[in-house]
Structure formats: C-alpha cells, structure tokens
Amino acid sequence: MVEKYLKNLPSQNLLSSEKIINQNREFIIYVELQNTNKYSKINKLDHENFLIQKLHKLALSTSKKKRKFQFYSNTNQIDGFETKKEKEKEKEKGKEKEKDGKKEKDTQKQIEKEKEKEKEKEKEKEKEKKKEKEKLKKEKEIEKTKKNEKKNEKEKEKMKEKQKKRVQPQEKTTETKIEKVYGKRKNDQNQKKTKTNKQKQKETVYKKRKKEKEKEKSKEEDKDQSKEKEKEKQTKKQTNKNYTFQLFDSFGFSNFEVQRPKIPRLLRSSSERSANSDFFKSSKKKQLQKTYGDHKKKHQRKIQKKTKKKKKKSKFPTASQLRRKKNVELKKILSDFGLRVSGRKEELVQRILCNSDLILFE
C-alpha cells in the first residue's frame, strides 16, 4: 500500500531518491526540507492507513508552501515487500559461491605443494655448491704449503754456502790490496757524477716550472687590467653624459642642457675633501710617530717646509673653477623662474637632482 501511494503522488513535490527505512519494525520517514537542513520525524507502530494519511498531509503542505521534500525509503528491508523469488535467487547464488570456493581451495593447495617441492630442490643445489667450494679451499691450502716448503729449502742452501765462504781463509797479497783501493776510488768518482747529474735535472725541471707559473701569472694580470680598463671606460661614459632638466612652474617650463659634474663621493663634505683637513693631518701625525717619534721637532719642521711649497699657477683653469662657473650659471637660470637653492656651490647640482619640481630626461 505504501509503495503504491508513493508512486501515485505528484512528482513535483518529491525528489528522485525515495526510500522508506524500517528500524525495529517501526516505520520512520525522514522528511528533509531542501532549503534548510532540518528533519521532521513521523512514527507509526501498527497501522498503514495512519501512515498514508500523514504522507498525504505532507504532500498537501508542500504544494501550499512550494517546497520540495525527500522521502527516504528502502522497500527491500520491509518484510511485507520481500518476494519468494528473490529469496530463492539468493539461495542459488549462495550455493554457487560455495562451489566456487571449494574449487579455489583445491587449486591453492596444489600450487602450495609445487612451491614446496621447488624450495627443496633449491636447498639441495646450495648444499652441492658449498661442498665444491670447500674442496677448492683444501686444494689451495695444499699448494701453498708445498710452495713454502720449497722456499725454505732454497734459503737453507744459501745459508750453507755463506757459511762455507766464511770458513775458507783468504790469502792477503799486495795485488788484492791495490785492487780494493783502486776500486773504491772509482766508485766514489762515479757516485759524485751521478749526484751532479741528478741535481742538474732537478734544477732544469724547477726552472721550467717557475717559467710556466710566471707566464700564468702574467696572463691573469693582463686579464685583470683589461677588465679594470673596461670598467673605467663605462664609468666615464656614464659621467660624461649630457642631461636635460625640465623645470615646471607657474610661469611655464623651459629646457637647458648641463654636464653632470665629476664628484668623487656625492655625500662627502667639502671639509673632508680639502688637503689641510683634520683627517689628513691625523694620518700625517701617525706616520711621523712611526718614523721619528713624538719629541723630535726638527724633522717635523723639515717635512712641513716641503709640504708648504707654493704650486705654480697654470694657464688653464682647474676643474673646481669650471664647476663654480657652471654653478653660477645654474643659479641665474633658476632665479629667472622664481626657484632658489641654498647651500654650497659644489653640491648645488646634487640638490637640483633631488628637487621634486625637476624631472630628469636622458
């Protein structure tokens, strides 16, 4: 009855999965709202009619609220819906499984027996190999003993011959003495010659190695010098570039070209650059203390006279004079546009570059 009723219900209110769950012979239907995750239970112990009425009411309520519900049912678990044919099919399947299981067990036993036989054969082969190895070891030991015996016999014979020579007295004559002395002198001369030849060979090898090392060093130095020259060229190209400054102001903008100054260290003050600064004086004092000591002033006066010699005036202007001229020209141009830069003349161009009103174009 329940299954028929579920089939006749309108398909709009039910979803695809429809199952009824039987737990302890009590029919329980879980109704799940699709929009929410809440469940509502319906319990009925005895009568199917009461359950059908509840299902009908739920179907009507879903059509009013326009919500879809899921009915979970599993008809195979309910006693009333099981058929005899299904039970018979299950019994036949069980019998076939038992037959297949017996066949598999018989085949497994045969395979295990064959494996055991193969293992026994392998063990016998290993035993035979061990026996052969032991035989070879024994044969090698016998050969060694024979060789040692032969060596011992030869050594004994040599010792006997030496003893015979010692026992026989040699007749000392003038001829034998002259031969001994002459032979010694010859041997000494030959040894000296061999020594000198060996020394000469060592010296030639040492000289060759020294020349090779010097050549390698010279090649490395040439490479380093070439790299340094390339770096200097690149830095000169960067410093000698001409830049254009574009000044933006309420009056308008204008372009003018200025060469970038060659300052050794941008953030270094003019006091450190000068030759008579404290930095250079302190280094001179240290040198004097190392050479002459603290109390000898005559030497200090001589060195001061040498340092205070006047330099000859050159006809051409120096780099600092050229910088001052350029800085003055820049100040005049800036004053025309209403801009002012305060500070040292040497750092004026650096301040212009840092100014936010100016933009740099290469």
Coordinates of C-alpha atoms in Angstrom, one line a residue, residues 246-255 337:
Q246 CA 62.7 70.2 -17.5
L247 CA 61.5 72.9 -15.0
F248 CA 57.8 73.1 -14.2
D249 CA 56.5 76.2 -12.6
S250 CA 53.5 78.6 -12.7
F251 CA 55.2 80.6 -15.5
G252 CA 55.7 77.5 -17.7
F253 CA 58.6 75.3 -18.5
S254 CA 61.9 75.5 -20.4
N255 CA 64.8 73.1 -21.4
F337 CA 61.9 81.0 -12.9

